[in-house]
mmCIF file with all atom_site columns, C-alpha atoms in Angstrom:
data_model
loop_
_atom_site.group_PDB
_atom_site.id
_atom_site.type_symbol
_atom_site.label_atom_id
_atom_site.label_alt_id
_atom_site.label_comp_id
_atom_site.label_asym_id
_atom_site.label_entity_id
_atom_site.label_seq_id
_atom_site.pdbx_PDB_ins_code
_atom_site.Cartn_x
_atom_site.Cartn_y
_atom_site.Cartn_z
_atom_site.occupancy
_atom_site.B_iso_or_equiv
_atom_site.pdbx_formal_charge
_atom_site.auth_seq_id
_atom_site.auth_comp_id
_atom_site.auth_asym_id
_atom_site.auth_atom_id
_atom_site.pdbx_PDB_model_num
ATOM 1   C CA . MET A 1 1   ? 96.131  99.037  112.074 1.00 0.00 ? 1   MET A CA 1
ATOM 2   C CA . PRO A 1 2   ? 95.833  96.862  115.019 1.00 0.00 ? 2   PRO A CA 1
ATOM 3   C CA . PRO A 1 3   ? 94.371  98.070  118.119 1.00 0.00 ? 3   PRO A CA 1
ATOM 4   C CA . VAL A 1 4   ? 97.512  97.170  120.181 1.00 0.00 ? 4   VAL A CA 1
ATOM 5   C CA . VAL A 1 5   ? 99.499  99.061  117.590 1.00 0.00 ? 5   VAL A CA 1
ATOM 6   C CA . LEU A 1 6   ? 97.326  102.069 118.036 1.00 0.00 ? 6   LEU A CA 1
ATOM 7   C CA . ALA A 1 7   ? 97.600  101.918 121.794 1.00 0.00 ? 7   ALA A CA 1
ATOM 8   C CA . LEU A 1 8   ? 101.111 101.669 121.724 1.00 0.00 ? 8   LEU A CA 1
ATOM 9   C CA . ARG A 1 9   ? 101.509 104.773 119.650 1.00 0.00 ? 9   ARG A CA 1
ATOM 10  C CA . ARG A 1 10  ? 99.200  106.941 122.116 1.00 0.00 ? 10  ARG A CA 1
ATOM 11  C CA . LEU A 1 11  ? 101.782 105.938 124.934 1.00 0.00 ? 11  LEU A CA 1
ATOM 12  C CA . PRO A 1 12  ? 104.223 109.229 125.594 1.00 0.00 ? 12  PRO A CA 1
ATOM 13  C CA . ALA A 1 13  ? 107.533 109.069 123.857 1.00 0.00 ? 13  ALA A CA 1
ATOM 14  C CA . PRO A 1 14  ? 110.246 110.815 125.970 1.00 0.00 ? 14  PRO A CA 1
ATOM 15  C CA . ARG A 1 15  ? 113.699 111.021 124.840 1.00 0.00 ? 15  ARG A CA 1
ATOM 16  C CA . LEU A 1 16  ? 115.903 110.709 127.692 1.00 0.00 ? 16  LEU A CA 1
ATOM 17  C CA . THR A 1 17  ? 119.604 110.968 127.503 1.00 0.00 ? 17  THR A CA 1
ATOM 18  C CA . GLY A 1 18  ? 121.700 108.188 128.702 1.00 0.00 ? 18  GLY A CA 1
ATOM 19  C CA . LEU A 1 19  ? 122.072 109.582 132.272 1.00 0.00 ? 19  LEU A CA 1
ATOM 20  C CA . GLY A 1 20  ? 118.360 110.376 132.489 1.00 0.00 ? 20  GLY A CA 1
ATOM 21  C CA . ALA A 1 21  ? 117.574 106.736 131.533 1.00 0.00 ? 21  ALA A CA 1
ATOM 22  C CA . GLY A 1 22  ? 120.000 105.358 133.837 1.00 0.00 ? 22  GLY A CA 1
ATOM 23  C CA . LEU A 1 23  ? 118.292 107.553 136.665 1.00 0.00 ? 23  LEU A CA 1
ATOM 24  C CA . PHE A 1 24  ? 114.875 106.645 135.570 1.00 0.00 ? 24  PHE A CA 1
ATOM 25  C CA . ALA A 1 25  ? 115.541 103.172 135.503 1.00 0.00 ? 25  ALA A CA 1
ATOM 26  C CA . SER A 1 26  ? 117.257 103.592 138.980 1.00 0.00 ? 26  SER A CA 1
ATOM 27  C CA . ALA A 1 27  ? 114.346 105.327 140.782 1.00 0.00 ? 27  ALA A CA 1
ATOM 28  C CA . VAL A 1 28  ? 111.692 103.296 139.380 1.00 0.00 ? 28  VAL A CA 1
ATOM 29  C CA . MET A 1 29  ? 113.184 99.928  140.333 1.00 0.00 ? 29  MET A CA 1
ATOM 30  C CA . LEU A 1 30  ? 114.420 101.440 143.842 1.00 0.00 ? 30  LEU A CA 1
ATOM 31  C CA . THR A 1 31  ? 110.593 102.296 144.113 1.00 0.00 ? 31  THR A CA 1
ATOM 32  C CA . VAL A 1 32  ? 109.699 98.737  143.013 1.00 0.00 ? 32  VAL A CA 1
ATOM 33  C CA . GLY A 1 33  ? 111.920 97.417  145.485 1.00 0.00 ? 33  GLY A CA 1
ATOM 34  C CA . PHE A 1 34  ? 110.311 99.037  148.354 1.00 0.00 ? 34  PHE A CA 1
ATOM 35  C CA . LEU A 1 35  ? 106.779 98.352  147.195 1.00 0.00 ? 35  LEU A CA 1
ATOM 36  C CA . ASP A 1 36  ? 107.850 94.604  146.739 1.00 0.00 ? 36  ASP A CA 1
ATOM 37  C CA . LEU A 1 37  ? 109.038 94.758  150.229 1.00 0.00 ? 37  LEU A CA 1
ATOM 38  C CA . LEU A 1 38  ? 105.910 96.201  151.617 1.00 0.00 ? 38  LEU A CA 1
ATOM 39  C CA . LEU A 1 39  ? 103.252 94.445  149.818 1.00 0.00 ? 39  LEU A CA 1
ATOM 40  C CA . LEU A 1 40  ? 104.951 91.167  148.983 1.00 0.00 ? 40  LEU A CA 1
ATOM 41  C CA . ASP A 1 41  ? 107.560 90.806  151.436 1.00 0.00 ? 41  ASP A CA 1
ATOM 42  C CA . GLY A 1 42  ? 110.168 91.004  149.075 1.00 0.00 ? 42  GLY A CA 1
ATOM 43  C CA . SER A 1 43  ? 109.183 88.481  146.331 1.00 0.00 ? 43  SER A CA 1
ATOM 44  C CA . PRO A 1 44  ? 111.895 88.082  143.878 1.00 0.00 ? 44  PRO A CA 1
ATOM 45  C CA . VAL A 1 45  ? 109.662 86.663  141.181 1.00 0.00 ? 45  VAL A CA 1
ATOM 46  C CA . ALA A 1 46  ? 107.350 89.898  141.249 1.00 0.00 ? 46  ALA A CA 1
ATOM 47  C CA . TYR A 1 47  ? 110.685 92.060  141.166 1.00 0.00 ? 47  TYR A CA 1
ATOM 48  C CA . GLY A 1 48  ? 112.000 90.208  138.137 1.00 0.00 ? 48  GLY A CA 1
ATOM 49  C CA . LEU A 1 49  ? 108.774 90.440  136.363 1.00 0.00 ? 49  LEU A CA 1
ATOM 50  C CA . LEU A 1 50  ? 108.395 94.267  137.106 1.00 0.00 ? 50  LEU A CA 1
ATOM 51  C CA . PHE A 1 51  ? 112.005 94.487  136.099 1.00 0.00 ? 51  PHE A CA 1
ATOM 52  C CA . LEU A 1 52  ? 111.303 93.507  132.524 1.00 0.00 ? 52  LEU A CA 1
ATOM 53  C CA . PRO A 1 53  ? 108.831 96.320  131.397 1.00 0.00 ? 53  PRO A CA 1
ATOM 54  C CA . VAL A 1 54  ? 111.377 98.699  133.272 1.00 0.00 ? 54  VAL A CA 1
ATOM 55  C CA . SER A 1 55  ? 114.296 97.347  130.848 1.00 0.00 ? 55  SER A CA 1
ATOM 56  C CA . ALA A 1 56  ? 111.892 97.796  127.989 1.00 0.00 ? 56  ALA A CA 1
ATOM 57  C CA . LEU A 1 57  ? 110.727 101.356 128.607 1.00 0.00 ? 57  LEU A CA 1
ATOM 58  C CA . THR A 1 58  ? 114.217 102.533 129.283 1.00 0.00 ? 58  THR A CA 1
ATOM 59  C CA . ALA A 1 59  ? 115.380 101.179 125.810 1.00 0.00 ? 59  ALA A CA 1
ATOM 60  C CA . LEU A 1 60  ? 112.107 102.714 124.252 1.00 0.00 ? 60  LEU A CA 1
ATOM 61  C CA . TRP A 1 61  ? 112.588 106.147 125.980 1.00 0.00 ? 61  TRP A CA 1
ATOM 62  C CA . VAL A 1 62  ? 116.561 106.891 125.544 1.00 0.00 ? 62  VAL A CA 1
ATOM 63  C CA . ARG A 1 63  ? 117.490 108.798 122.921 1.00 0.00 ? 63  ARG A CA 1
ATOM 64  C CA . THR A 1 64  ? 118.807 107.626 119.441 1.00 0.00 ? 64  THR A CA 1
ATOM 65  C CA . ALA A 1 65  ? 122.235 109.190 120.178 1.00 0.00 ? 65  ALA A CA 1
ATOM 66  C CA . ASP A 1 66  ? 122.394 107.448 123.636 1.00 0.00 ? 66  ASP A CA 1
ATOM 67  C CA . LEU A 1 67  ? 121.211 104.151 122.630 1.00 0.00 ? 67  LEU A CA 1
ATOM 68  C CA . VAL A 1 68  ? 124.349 102.213 123.679 1.00 0.00 ? 68  VAL A CA 1
ATOM 69  C CA . THR A 1 69  ? 123.652 103.447 127.456 1.00 0.00 ? 69  THR A CA 1
ATOM 70  C CA . ALA A 1 70  ? 120.340 101.508 127.677 1.00 0.00 ? 70  ALA A CA 1
ATOM 71  C CA . PRO A 1 71  ? 121.688 97.617  128.254 1.00 0.00 ? 71  PRO A CA 1
ATOM 72  C CA . ILE A 1 72  ? 124.565 99.233  130.471 1.00 0.00 ? 72  ILE A CA 1
ATOM 73  C CA . SER A 1 73  ? 122.176 101.125 133.049 1.00 0.00 ? 73  SER A CA 1
ATOM 74  C CA . VAL A 1 74  ? 119.335 98.455  133.144 1.00 0.00 ? 74  VAL A CA 1
ATOM 75  C CA . PRO A 1 75  ? 121.556 96.092  135.168 1.00 0.00 ? 75  PRO A CA 1
ATOM 76  C CA . ILE A 1 76  ? 122.805 99.109  137.360 1.00 0.00 ? 76  ILE A CA 1
ATOM 77  C CA . ALA A 1 77  ? 119.129 99.961  138.218 1.00 0.00 ? 77  ALA A CA 1
ATOM 78  C CA . PHE A 1 78  ? 118.405 96.129  138.841 1.00 0.00 ? 78  PHE A CA 1
ATOM 79  C CA . ALA A 1 79  ? 121.389 96.132  141.416 1.00 0.00 ? 79  ALA A CA 1
ATOM 80  C CA . VAL A 1 80  ? 119.883 99.451  143.018 1.00 0.00 ? 80  VAL A CA 1
ATOM 81  C CA . GLY A 1 81  ? 116.553 98.190  143.243 1.00 0.00 ? 81  GLY A CA 1
ATOM 82  C CA . VAL A 1 82  ? 117.321 94.737  144.840 1.00 0.00 ? 82  VAL A CA 1
ATOM 83  C CA . LEU A 1 83  ? 118.760 96.541  147.944 1.00 0.00 ? 83  LEU A CA 1
ATOM 84  C CA . PRO A 1 84  ? 115.493 96.793  149.941 1.00 0.00 ? 84  PRO A CA 1
ATOM 85  C CA . ILE A 1 85  ? 114.722 93.281  149.041 1.00 0.00 ? 85  ILE A CA 1
ATOM 86  C CA . ALA A 1 86  ? 117.910 91.590  149.759 1.00 0.00 ? 86  ALA A CA 1
ATOM 87  C CA . GLY A 1 87  ? 117.333 91.054  153.556 1.00 0.00 ? 87  GLY A CA 1
ATOM 88  C CA . GLY A 1 88  ? 120.744 91.372  154.759 1.00 0.00 ? 88  GLY A CA 1
ATOM 89  C CA . THR A 1 89  ? 121.467 91.510  158.646 1.00 0.00 ? 89  THR A CA 1
ATOM 90  C CA . GLY A 1 90  ? 124.616 92.523  160.623 1.00 0.00 ? 90  GLY A CA 1
ATOM 91  C CA . GLY A 1 91  ? 125.585 95.854  159.283 1.00 0.00 ? 91  GLY A CA 1
ATOM 92  C CA . LEU A 1 92  ? 127.055 96.879  156.166 1.00 0.00 ? 92  LEU A CA 1
ATOM 93  C CA . GLY A 1 93  ? 129.023 93.704  155.627 1.00 0.00 ? 93  GLY A CA 1
ATOM 94  C CA . GLY A 1 94  ? 125.966 91.616  155.957 1.00 0.00 ? 94  GLY A CA 1
ATOM 95  C CA . GLN A 1 95  ? 123.923 94.030  153.711 1.00 0.00 ? 95  GLN A CA 1
ATOM 96  C CA . ALA A 1 96  ? 126.571 93.887  150.951 1.00 0.00 ? 96  ALA A CA 1
ATOM 97  C CA . MET A 1 97  ? 126.749 90.136  151.136 1.00 0.00 ? 97  MET A CA 1
ATOM 98  C CA . ALA A 1 98  ? 122.900 89.920  150.841 1.00 0.00 ? 98  ALA A CA 1
ATOM 99  C CA . VAL A 1 99  ? 122.806 92.151  147.835 1.00 0.00 ? 99  VAL A CA 1
ATOM 100 C CA . VAL A 1 100 ? 125.746 90.166  145.832 1.00 0.00 ? 100 VAL A CA 1
ATOM 101 C CA . THR A 1 101 ? 123.909 86.913  146.797 1.00 0.00 ? 101 THR A CA 1
ATOM 102 C CA . ALA A 1 102 ? 120.551 88.352  145.496 1.00 0.00 ? 102 ALA A CA 1
ATOM 103 C CA . LEU A 1 103 ? 122.262 89.225  142.313 1.00 0.00 ? 103 LEU A CA 1
ATOM 104 C CA . ALA A 1 104 ? 123.655 86.008  141.829 1.00 0.00 ? 104 ALA A CA 1
ATOM 105 C CA . VAL A 1 105 ? 120.646 83.950  142.641 1.00 0.00 ? 105 VAL A CA 1
ATOM 106 C CA . HIS A 1 106 ? 118.189 86.133  140.484 1.00 0.00 ? 106 HIS A CA 1
ATOM 107 C CA . ALA A 1 107 ? 120.887 86.547  137.623 1.00 0.00 ? 107 ALA A CA 1
ATOM 108 C CA . GLY A 1 108 ? 118.286 85.145  135.322 1.00 0.00 ? 108 GLY A CA 1
ATOM 109 C CA . TRP A 1 109 ? 115.985 88.141  135.600 1.00 0.00 ? 109 TRP A CA 1
ATOM 110 C CA . LEU A 1 110 ? 118.954 90.483  135.379 1.00 0.00 ? 110 LEU A CA 1
ATOM 111 C CA . TYR A 1 111 ? 120.075 88.812  132.232 1.00 0.00 ? 111 TYR A CA 1
ATOM 112 C CA . GLY A 1 112 ? 116.445 88.740  130.601 1.00 0.00 ? 112 GLY A CA 1
ATOM 113 C CA . GLY A 1 113 ? 116.110 92.580  131.574 1.00 0.00 ? 113 GLY A CA 1
ATOM 114 C CA . THR A 1 114 ? 119.379 93.305  129.899 1.00 0.00 ? 114 THR A CA 1
ATOM 115 C CA . LEU A 1 115 ? 118.625 91.237  126.742 1.00 0.00 ? 115 LEU A CA 1
ATOM 116 C CA . VAL A 1 116 ? 115.258 93.013  126.350 1.00 0.00 ? 116 VAL A CA 1
ATOM 117 C CA . ALA A 1 117 ? 116.818 96.542  126.518 1.00 0.00 ? 117 ALA A CA 1
ATOM 118 C CA . GLY A 1 118 ? 119.615 95.375  124.047 1.00 0.00 ? 118 GLY A CA 1
ATOM 119 C CA . VAL A 1 119 ? 117.528 93.854  121.678 1.00 0.00 ? 119 VAL A CA 1
ATOM 120 C CA . ILE A 1 120 ? 115.204 96.868  121.589 1.00 0.00 ? 120 ILE A CA 1
ATOM 121 C CA . ALA A 1 121 ? 118.083 99.358  121.426 1.00 0.00 ? 121 ALA A CA 1
ATOM 122 C CA . SER A 1 122 ? 119.441 97.176  118.683 1.00 0.00 ? 122 SER A CA 1
ATOM 123 C CA . VAL A 1 123 ? 116.564 97.082  116.520 1.00 0.00 ? 123 VAL A CA 1
ATOM 124 C CA . ARG A 1 124 ? 116.106 100.873 117.097 1.00 0.00 ? 124 ARG A CA 1
ATOM 125 C CA . LYS A 1 125 ? 119.614 101.430 115.987 1.00 0.00 ? 125 LYS A CA 1
ATOM 126 C CA . VAL A 1 126 ? 119.366 99.412  112.797 1.00 0.00 ? 126 VAL A CA 1
ATOM 127 C CA . ARG A 1 127 ? 116.031 101.081 111.978 1.00 0.00 ? 127 ARG A CA 1
ATOM 128 C CA . ASP A 1 128 ? 117.639 104.721 112.587 1.00 0.00 ? 128 ASP A CA 1
ATOM 129 C CA . MET A 1 129 ? 120.574 103.509 110.077 1.00 0.00 ? 129 MET A CA 1
ATOM 130 C CA . GLY A 1 130 ? 118.160 102.600 107.673 1.00 0.00 ? 130 GLY A CA 1
ATOM 131 C CA . ARG A 1 131 ? 116.356 105.902 107.769 1.00 0.00 ? 131 ARG A CA 1
ATOM 132 C CA . ARG A 1 132 ? 119.797 107.509 107.365 1.00 0.00 ? 132 ARG A CA 1
ATOM 133 C CA . GLN A 1 133 ? 120.510 105.626 104.331 1.00 0.00 ? 133 GLN A CA 1
ATOM 134 C CA . GLN A 1 134 ? 117.250 106.362 102.758 1.00 0.00 ? 134 GLN A CA 1
ATOM 135 C CA . ARG A 1 135 ? 117.475 110.152 103.441 1.00 0.00 ? 135 ARG A CA 1
ATOM 136 C CA . ALA A 1 136 ? 121.066 110.050 101.987 1.00 0.00 ? 136 ALA A CA 1
ATOM 137 C CA . ARG A 1 137 ? 119.640 108.129 98.912  1.00 0.00 ? 137 ARG A CA 1
ATOM 138 C CA . THR A 1 138 ? 116.922 110.468 98.460  1.00 0.00 ? 138 THR A CA 1
ATOM 139 C CA . ALA A 1 139 ? 119.269 113.585 98.798  1.00 0.00 ? 139 ALA A CA 1
ATOM 140 C CA . THR A 1 140 ? 121.565 112.467 96.281  1.00 0.00 ? 140 THR A CA 1
ATOM 141 C CA . GLY A 1 141 ? 118.858 111.382 93.735  1.00 0.00 ? 141 GLY A CA 1
ATOM 142 C CA . THR A 1 142 ? 119.745 107.720 93.653  1.00 0.00 ? 142 THR A CA 1
ATOM 143 C CA . GLY A 1 143 ? 116.632 106.500 95.390  1.00 0.00 ? 143 GLY A CA 1
ATOM 144 C CA . ARG A 1 144 ? 113.812 108.565 93.392  1.00 0.00 ? 144 ARG A CA 1
ATOM 145 C CA . THR A 1 145 ? 111.187 106.745 92.104  1.00 0.00 ? 145 THR A CA 1
ATOM 146 C CA . THR A 1 146 ? 109.082 109.702 90.475  1.00 0.00 ? 146 THR A CA 1
ATOM 147 C CA . GLY A 1 147 ? 110.453 112.900 89.078  1.00 0.00 ? 147 GLY A CA 1
ATOM 148 C CA . THR A 1 148 ? 112.967 113.645 86.501  1.00 0.00 ? 148 THR A CA 1
ATOM 149 C CA . ALA A 1 149 ? 116.674 111.937 86.634  1.00 0.00 ? 149 ALA A CA 1
ATOM 150 C CA . ALA A 1 150 ? 119.399 113.719 88.167  1.00 0.00 ? 150 ALA A CA 1
ATOM 151 C CA . SER A 1 151 ? 121.600 115.551 85.216  1.00 0.00 ? 151 SER A CA 1
ATOM 152 C CA . VAL A 1 152 ? 124.805 113.922 84.798  1.00 0.00 ? 152 VAL A CA 1
ATOM 153 C CA . GLY A 1 153 ? 127.849 115.325 83.186  1.00 0.00 ? 153 GLY A CA 1
ATOM 154 C CA . PRO A 1 154 ? 129.957 114.053 80.657  1.00 0.00 ? 154 PRO A CA 1
ATOM 155 C CA . VAL A 1 155 ? 131.420 110.698 81.647  1.00 0.00 ? 155 VAL A CA 1
ATOM 156 C CA . ALA A 1 156 ? 135.196 109.852 80.834  1.00 0.00 ? 156 ALA A CA 1
ATOM 157 C CA . PRO A 1 157 ? 135.833 106.372 79.614  1.00 0.00 ? 157 PRO A CA 1
ATOM 158 C CA . VAL A 1 158 ? 137.611 103.995 81.772  1.00 0.00 ? 158 VAL A CA 1
ATOM 159 C CA . THR A 1 159 ? 140.896 103.280 80.344  1.00 0.00 ? 159 THR A CA 1
ATOM 160 C CA . LYS A 1 160 ? 143.717 100.618 81.201  1.00 0.00 ? 160 LYS A CA 1
ATOM 161 C CA . ASN A 1 161 ? 146.771 102.428 80.278  1.00 0.00 ? 161 ASN A CA 1
ATOM 162 C CA . ALA A 1 162 ? 148.312 105.795 79.091  1.00 0.00 ? 162 ALA A CA 1
ATOM 163 C CA . LYS A 1 163 ? 148.195 104.868 75.406  1.00 0.00 ? 163 LYS A CA 1
ATOM 164 C CA . ALA A 1 164 ? 144.352 104.039 75.569  1.00 0.00 ? 164 ALA A CA 1
ATOM 165 C CA . ALA A 1 165 ? 143.861 107.247 77.367  1.00 0.00 ? 165 ALA A CA 1
ATOM 166 C CA . LYS A 1 166 ? 145.573 109.685 74.768  1.00 0.00 ? 166 LYS A CA 1
ATOM 167 C CA . ALA A 1 167 ? 143.397 107.625 71.968  1.00 0.00 ? 167 ALA A CA 1
ATOM 168 C CA . ALA A 1 168 ? 140.265 108.585 73.972  1.00 0.00 ? 168 ALA A CA 1
ATOM 169 C CA . LYS A 1 169 ? 141.286 112.025 74.394  1.00 0.00 ? 169 LYS A CA 1
ATOM 170 C CA . ALA A 1 170 ? 141.996 112.635 70.583  1.00 0.00 ? 170 ALA A CA 1
ATOM 171 C CA . ARG A 1 171 ? 138.638 110.996 69.782  1.00 0.00 ? 171 ARG A CA 1
#
């Protein structure tokens, strides 16, 4: 296997609930927002670039049963994390307007991260559905490639009308 795949397999694979994934993404993005404010004076490009891997990790670490929550919780986390770098003045109204403006101006990053989470969640769901179908085929015996064939009882002939059914029964 390529070394990149081996390195990715060594990463932890926690399975977060939908709420846990949302809290994880929100906490990480709020931390990123504060660090961005302290270190880079609120650089929106740095914030957006760091949002993409957080979106990917959120979609990778959410449980299979809660996959639909990943593309929903990621934009909320973006909005939570943009609070420190929005730079509003003049009280609560000024801060709210700055957050709305920051969300509108940096919508590309927001859409990009949401797209990343949506694609990863969709691929995971399709793979899970394929695994379920494979298990179902194996359990019923239709997907076997080795071993003996499952025994099947007598099969009644397919008939088109009652007269043909009686004739088939009489045989």
